[in-house]
Every structure is written in structure tokens, then in C-alpha cells.
Tab-separated table of C-alpha atoms in Angstrom:
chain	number	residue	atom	x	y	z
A	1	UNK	CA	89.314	100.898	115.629
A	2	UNK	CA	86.377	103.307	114.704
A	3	UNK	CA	83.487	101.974	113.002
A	4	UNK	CA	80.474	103.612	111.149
A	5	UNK	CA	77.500	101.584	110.221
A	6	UNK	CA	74.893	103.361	108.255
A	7	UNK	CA	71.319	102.377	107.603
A	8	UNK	CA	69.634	101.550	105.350
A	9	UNK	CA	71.341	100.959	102.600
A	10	UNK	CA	68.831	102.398	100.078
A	11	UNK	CA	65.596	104.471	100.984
A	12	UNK	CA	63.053	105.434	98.517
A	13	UNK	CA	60.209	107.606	99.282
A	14	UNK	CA	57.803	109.561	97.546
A	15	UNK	CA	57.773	113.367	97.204
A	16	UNK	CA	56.736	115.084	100.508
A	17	UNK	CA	57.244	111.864	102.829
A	18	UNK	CA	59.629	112.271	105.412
A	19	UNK	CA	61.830	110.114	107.227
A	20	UNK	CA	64.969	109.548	108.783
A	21	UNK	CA	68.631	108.036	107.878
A	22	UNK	CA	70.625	106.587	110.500
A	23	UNK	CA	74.119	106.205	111.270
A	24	UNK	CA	75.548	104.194	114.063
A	25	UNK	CA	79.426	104.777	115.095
A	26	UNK	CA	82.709	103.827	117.417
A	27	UNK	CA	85.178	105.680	118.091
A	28	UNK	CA	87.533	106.665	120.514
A	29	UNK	CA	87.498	110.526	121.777
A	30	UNK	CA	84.769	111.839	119.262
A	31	UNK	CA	86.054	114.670	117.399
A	32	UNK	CA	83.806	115.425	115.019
A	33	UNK	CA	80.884	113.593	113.238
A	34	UNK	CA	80.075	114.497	109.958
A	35	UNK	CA	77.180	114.370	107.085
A	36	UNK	CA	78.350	114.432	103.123
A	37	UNK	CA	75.946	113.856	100.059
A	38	UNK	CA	77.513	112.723	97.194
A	39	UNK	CA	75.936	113.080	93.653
A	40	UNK	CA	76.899	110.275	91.099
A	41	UNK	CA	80.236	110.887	89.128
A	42	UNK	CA	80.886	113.623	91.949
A	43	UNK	CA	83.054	114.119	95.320
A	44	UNK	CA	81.687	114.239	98.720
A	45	UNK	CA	79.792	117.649	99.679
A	46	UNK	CA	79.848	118.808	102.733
A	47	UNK	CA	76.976	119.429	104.931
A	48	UNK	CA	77.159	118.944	109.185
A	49	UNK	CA	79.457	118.725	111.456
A	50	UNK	CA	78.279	117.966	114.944
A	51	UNK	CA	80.644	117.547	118.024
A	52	UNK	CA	79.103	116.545	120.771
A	53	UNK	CA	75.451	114.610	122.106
A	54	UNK	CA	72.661	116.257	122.122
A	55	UNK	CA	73.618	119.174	119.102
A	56	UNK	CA	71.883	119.500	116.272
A	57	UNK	CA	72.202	121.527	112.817
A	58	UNK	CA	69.669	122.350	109.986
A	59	UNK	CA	70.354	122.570	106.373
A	60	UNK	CA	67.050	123.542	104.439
A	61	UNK	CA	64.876	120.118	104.376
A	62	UNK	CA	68.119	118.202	106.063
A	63	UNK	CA	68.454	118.464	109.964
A	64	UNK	CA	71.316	116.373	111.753
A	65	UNK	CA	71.031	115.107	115.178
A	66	UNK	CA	73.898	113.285	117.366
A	67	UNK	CA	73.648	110.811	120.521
A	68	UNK	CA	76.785	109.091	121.814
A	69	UNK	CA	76.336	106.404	119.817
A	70	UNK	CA	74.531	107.535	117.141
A	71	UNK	CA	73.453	110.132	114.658
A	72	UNK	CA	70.393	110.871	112.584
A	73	UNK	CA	69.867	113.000	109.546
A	74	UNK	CA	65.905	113.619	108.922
A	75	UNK	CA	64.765	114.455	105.594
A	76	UNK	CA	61.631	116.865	105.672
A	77	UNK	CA	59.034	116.645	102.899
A	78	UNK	CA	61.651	115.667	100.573
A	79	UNK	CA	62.294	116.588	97.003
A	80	UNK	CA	63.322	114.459	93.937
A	81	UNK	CA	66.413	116.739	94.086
A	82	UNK	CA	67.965	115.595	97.566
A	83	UNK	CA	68.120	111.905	95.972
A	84	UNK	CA	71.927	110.985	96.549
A	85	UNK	CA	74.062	108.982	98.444
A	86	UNK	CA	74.632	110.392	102.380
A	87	UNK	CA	77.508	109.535	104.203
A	88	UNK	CA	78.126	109.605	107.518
A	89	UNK	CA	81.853	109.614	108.901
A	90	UNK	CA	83.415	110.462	112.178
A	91	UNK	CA	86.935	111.862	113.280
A	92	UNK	CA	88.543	110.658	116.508
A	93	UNK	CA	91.441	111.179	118.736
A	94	UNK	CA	94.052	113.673	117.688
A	95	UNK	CA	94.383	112.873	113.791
A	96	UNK	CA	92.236	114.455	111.251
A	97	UNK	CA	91.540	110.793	109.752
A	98	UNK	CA	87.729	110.605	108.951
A	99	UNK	CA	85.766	106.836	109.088
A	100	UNK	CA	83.382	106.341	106.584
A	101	UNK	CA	79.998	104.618	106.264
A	102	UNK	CA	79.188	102.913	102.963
A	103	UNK	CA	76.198	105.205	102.695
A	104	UNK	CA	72.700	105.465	102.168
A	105	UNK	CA	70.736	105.868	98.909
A	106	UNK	CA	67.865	107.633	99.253
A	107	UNK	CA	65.651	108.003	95.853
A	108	UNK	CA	62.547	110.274	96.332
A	109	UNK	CA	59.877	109.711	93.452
A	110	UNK	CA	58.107	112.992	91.733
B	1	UNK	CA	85.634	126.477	102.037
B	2	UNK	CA	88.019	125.156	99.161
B	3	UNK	CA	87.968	124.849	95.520
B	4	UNK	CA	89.340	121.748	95.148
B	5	UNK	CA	90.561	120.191	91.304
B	6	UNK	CA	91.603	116.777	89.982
B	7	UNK	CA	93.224	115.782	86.842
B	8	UNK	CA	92.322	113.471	84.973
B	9	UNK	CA	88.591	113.465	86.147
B	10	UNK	CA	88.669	109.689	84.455
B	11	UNK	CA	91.172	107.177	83.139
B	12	UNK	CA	91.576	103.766	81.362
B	13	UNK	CA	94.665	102.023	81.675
B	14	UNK	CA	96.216	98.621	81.186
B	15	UNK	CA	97.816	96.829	83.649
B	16	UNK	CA	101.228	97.142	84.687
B	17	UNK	CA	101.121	100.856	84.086
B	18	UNK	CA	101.204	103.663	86.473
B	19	UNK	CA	98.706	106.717	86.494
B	20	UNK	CA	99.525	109.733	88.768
B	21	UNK	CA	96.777	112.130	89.857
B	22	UNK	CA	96.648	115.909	90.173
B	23	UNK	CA	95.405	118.004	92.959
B	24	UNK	CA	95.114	121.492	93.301
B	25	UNK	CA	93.507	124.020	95.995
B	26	UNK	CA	92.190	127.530	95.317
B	27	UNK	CA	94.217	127.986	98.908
B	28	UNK	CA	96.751	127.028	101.368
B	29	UNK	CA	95.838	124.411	103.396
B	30	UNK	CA	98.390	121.848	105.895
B	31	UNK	CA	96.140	119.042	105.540
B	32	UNK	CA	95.367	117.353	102.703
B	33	UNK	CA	94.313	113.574	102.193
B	34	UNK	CA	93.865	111.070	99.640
B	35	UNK	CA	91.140	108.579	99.766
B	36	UNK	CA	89.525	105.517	97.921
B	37	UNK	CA	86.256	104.917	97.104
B	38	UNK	CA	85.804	100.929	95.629
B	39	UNK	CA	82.306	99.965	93.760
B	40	UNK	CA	80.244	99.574	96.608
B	41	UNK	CA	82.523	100.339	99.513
B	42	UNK	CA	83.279	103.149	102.074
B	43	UNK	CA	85.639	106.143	101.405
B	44	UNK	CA	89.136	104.640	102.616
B	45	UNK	CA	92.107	106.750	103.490
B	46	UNK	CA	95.243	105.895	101.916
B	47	UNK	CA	97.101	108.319	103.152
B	48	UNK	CA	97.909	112.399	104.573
B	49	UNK	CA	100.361	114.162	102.228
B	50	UNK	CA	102.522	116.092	103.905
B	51	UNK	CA	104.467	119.328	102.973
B	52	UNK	CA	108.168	118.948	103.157
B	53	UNK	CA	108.305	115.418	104.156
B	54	UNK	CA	107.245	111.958	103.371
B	55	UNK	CA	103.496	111.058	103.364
B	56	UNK	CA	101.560	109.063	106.075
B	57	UNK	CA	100.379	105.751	105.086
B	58	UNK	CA	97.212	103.754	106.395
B	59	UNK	CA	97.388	100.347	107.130
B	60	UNK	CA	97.235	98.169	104.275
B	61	UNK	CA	98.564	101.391	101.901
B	62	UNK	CA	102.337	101.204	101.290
B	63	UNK	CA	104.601	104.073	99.372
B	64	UNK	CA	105.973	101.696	96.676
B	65	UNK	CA	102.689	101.316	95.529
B	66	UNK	CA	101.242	104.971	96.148
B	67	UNK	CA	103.781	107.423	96.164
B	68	UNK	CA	102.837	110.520	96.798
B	69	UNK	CA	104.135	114.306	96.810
B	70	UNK	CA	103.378	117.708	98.587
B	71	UNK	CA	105.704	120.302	97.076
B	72	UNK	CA	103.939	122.868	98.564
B	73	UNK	CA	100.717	124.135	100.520
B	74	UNK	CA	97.922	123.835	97.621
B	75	UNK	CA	99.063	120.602	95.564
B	76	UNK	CA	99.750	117.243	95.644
B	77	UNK	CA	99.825	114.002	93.626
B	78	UNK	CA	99.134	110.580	94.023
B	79	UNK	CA	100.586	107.628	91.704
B	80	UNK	CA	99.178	104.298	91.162
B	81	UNK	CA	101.597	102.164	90.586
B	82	UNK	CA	102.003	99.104	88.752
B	83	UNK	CA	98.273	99.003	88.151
B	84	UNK	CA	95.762	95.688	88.364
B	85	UNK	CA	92.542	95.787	87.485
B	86	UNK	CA	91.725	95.253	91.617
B	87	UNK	CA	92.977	99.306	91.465
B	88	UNK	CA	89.788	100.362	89.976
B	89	UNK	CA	88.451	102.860	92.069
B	90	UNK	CA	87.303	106.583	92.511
B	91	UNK	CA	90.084	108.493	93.998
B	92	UNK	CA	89.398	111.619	95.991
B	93	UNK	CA	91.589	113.877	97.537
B	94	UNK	CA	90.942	116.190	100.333
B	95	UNK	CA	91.855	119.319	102.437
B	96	UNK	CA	90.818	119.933	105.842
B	97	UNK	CA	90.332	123.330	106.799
B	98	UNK	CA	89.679	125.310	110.367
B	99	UNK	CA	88.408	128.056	110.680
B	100	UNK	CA	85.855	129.495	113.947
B	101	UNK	CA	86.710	126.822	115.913
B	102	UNK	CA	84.974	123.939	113.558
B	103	UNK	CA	87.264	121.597	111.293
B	104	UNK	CA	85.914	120.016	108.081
B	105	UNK	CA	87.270	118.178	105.104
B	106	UNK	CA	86.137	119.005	101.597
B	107	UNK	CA	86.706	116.670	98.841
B	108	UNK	CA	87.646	117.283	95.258
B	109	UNK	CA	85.337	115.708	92.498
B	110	UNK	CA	87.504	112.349	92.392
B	111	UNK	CA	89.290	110.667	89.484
B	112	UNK	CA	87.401	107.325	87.730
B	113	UNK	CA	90.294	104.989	87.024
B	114	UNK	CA	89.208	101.421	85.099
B	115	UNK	CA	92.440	98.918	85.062
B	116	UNK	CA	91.631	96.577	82.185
């Protein structure tokens, strides 16, 4: 059974201080792993997919790196507008089913 | 990408009643999903509605209690049936779309349901 484990659970950080969210992950015959921010009261938007170790993708302040067991997303001098939830999920095999983490909360201060 | 609606955006019901969800897509897509997301939990997948047959059910999800339909290739709806207040949730649906060799799933903006 695939399993995604995201930490922490909340992250707060002050305007300009980086850092890094992690998300740790099973699965059998890695599809896909992907990156979401959700906004309160709102679905899932889309940000990375990665596929395969060693790729990584940049999104303005938001870059996405993958391992085989893991995957980070690293917030760069950070604004009070990327505070959300990010959620980390990953596809396997030959279904299109995505595994979710519970998230992390990240609140960055003015 | 997809546009991707949901009606209602938010219900209250009581218990015992059933509450069935819109979707709509701005286009045609073969994959579309529905998902839960409980107070403090991980996005779940009920189940992948199917066009022109019945839908595929997770484990723990069963048809009697969320029957879906998929008349076609841009909507779909999900009922909750015979509601308890454990079936307050966010529901989400979602289409996966390829396109240059990358898949991805976007999600519509959910629907708030309270069971009192």
C-alpha cells in the first residue's frame, strides 16, 4: 500500500527566512510525485510533478526536489502570501489513483 | 489545464438525507475522480467515475452509499447517501489530464457538507 508522510505538520517563519518542507513516501512503481497548495475554503492547486530521482522543478520562490524515497519543496525568502497548506501525493503502478499526505501548514509572518 | 466547477460549494443537511454533488469541466477529459477531505485528514479517493459504465470504488467506499454517474466526458455526480453527521467532509472532484508526456490531476474547489 503507498504511503506519504509529510513533515512538519505546521511551519511558521518570518518574511524572507527560508526553509524546507519534507515529504517522505512508498509506493510501488513511482509514477508520478506531486506538490498541491491548497488555500482555506479552496481545492487543491497544482504545482510539480516530478517523475523520477534526482529531477527537480522551480515555481517562483517554490523549487521541488525528489530522491527515491523522498521529496523536498524549499521555500525561498518567503512571502506572507505562500502561507497555505502543501500537499504532497504520489501516483503508482498503472492507475491514476493519487496518495495523499495530510499536509503541511506553513504561516510566514509580515 | 481544466476549469473545474462544483455545486453546491457548501451544504447543511440533517441526517438521513441524501445530498448529490455537481461536477462540471470546461473540457473532455476520461478521468475524473472524487475524493474526501475529513477535518484534519488526507485527501481520500472514493472513487474513478467512469463514462458509460459503473464507477470504481476504493476500499472502504461502497456504491449504495456513494452512487455515482458519468453521462458523459465533462460531468459527473456524486450522492451521499443516507447522511450521518460522520459524512462531514470537503468533497473534491477531479480530472486528470495528459498532455506532452506529463499527467496531472486538477481539483475543483470542493463542496463543504455539515451533517447535523
Amino acid at each position: 500500500e503507498d504511503q506519504v508522510t509529510q513533515s512538519p505538520e505546521a511551519l511558521r517563519l518570518q518574511e524572507g527566512e527560508s526553509s524546507s518542507l519534507n515529504c517522505s513516501y512508498t509506493v510501488s512503481g513511482l509514477r508520478g510525485l506531486f506538490w498541491y497548495r491548497q488555500d482555506p475554503g479552496k481545492g487543491p492547486e497544482f504545482l510539480f510533478t516530478l517523475y523520477s530521482a534526482g529531477e527537480e522543478k522551480e515555481k517562483e520562490r517554490l523549487k521541488a526536489t525528489l530522491t527515491k524515497k523522498e521529496s523536498f519543496l524549499h521555500i525561498t525568502a518567503p512571502k506572507p502570501e505562500d502561507s497555505a497548506t502543501y500537499l504532497c501525493a504520489v501516483g503508482g503502478g498503472s492507475n491514476y489513483k493519487l496518495t495523499f499526505g495530510k499536509g503541511t501548514l506553513l504561516t510566514v509572518n509580515p | 489545464s481544466a476549469v473545474i466547477s462544483q455545486k453546491p460549494s457548501r451544504d447543511i443537511c440533517q441526517r438521513g438525507t441524501s445530498l448529490t454533488i455537481q461536477c462540471q469541466v470546461d473540457s473532455q477529459v476520461t478521468m475524473m475522480f472524487w475524493y474526501r477531505q475529513q477535518p484534519g485528514q488526507s485527501l481520500t479517493l472514493i472513487a474513478t467515475a467512469n463514462q458509460g459504465s459503473e464507477a470504481t470504488y476504493e476500499s472502504g467506499f461502497v456504491i449504495d452509499k456513494f452512487p455515482i454517474s458519468r453521462p458523459n466526458l465533462t460531468f459527473s455526480t456524486l450522492t451521499v447517501s443516507n447522511m450521518s453527521p460522520e459524512d462531514s467532509s470537503i468533497y473534491l472532484c477531479s480530472v486528470e489530464i495528459l498532455a506532452g508526456g506529463t499527467d496531472t490531476q486538477y481539483f475543483g474547489p470542493g463542496t463543504r457538507l455539515t451533517v447535523l
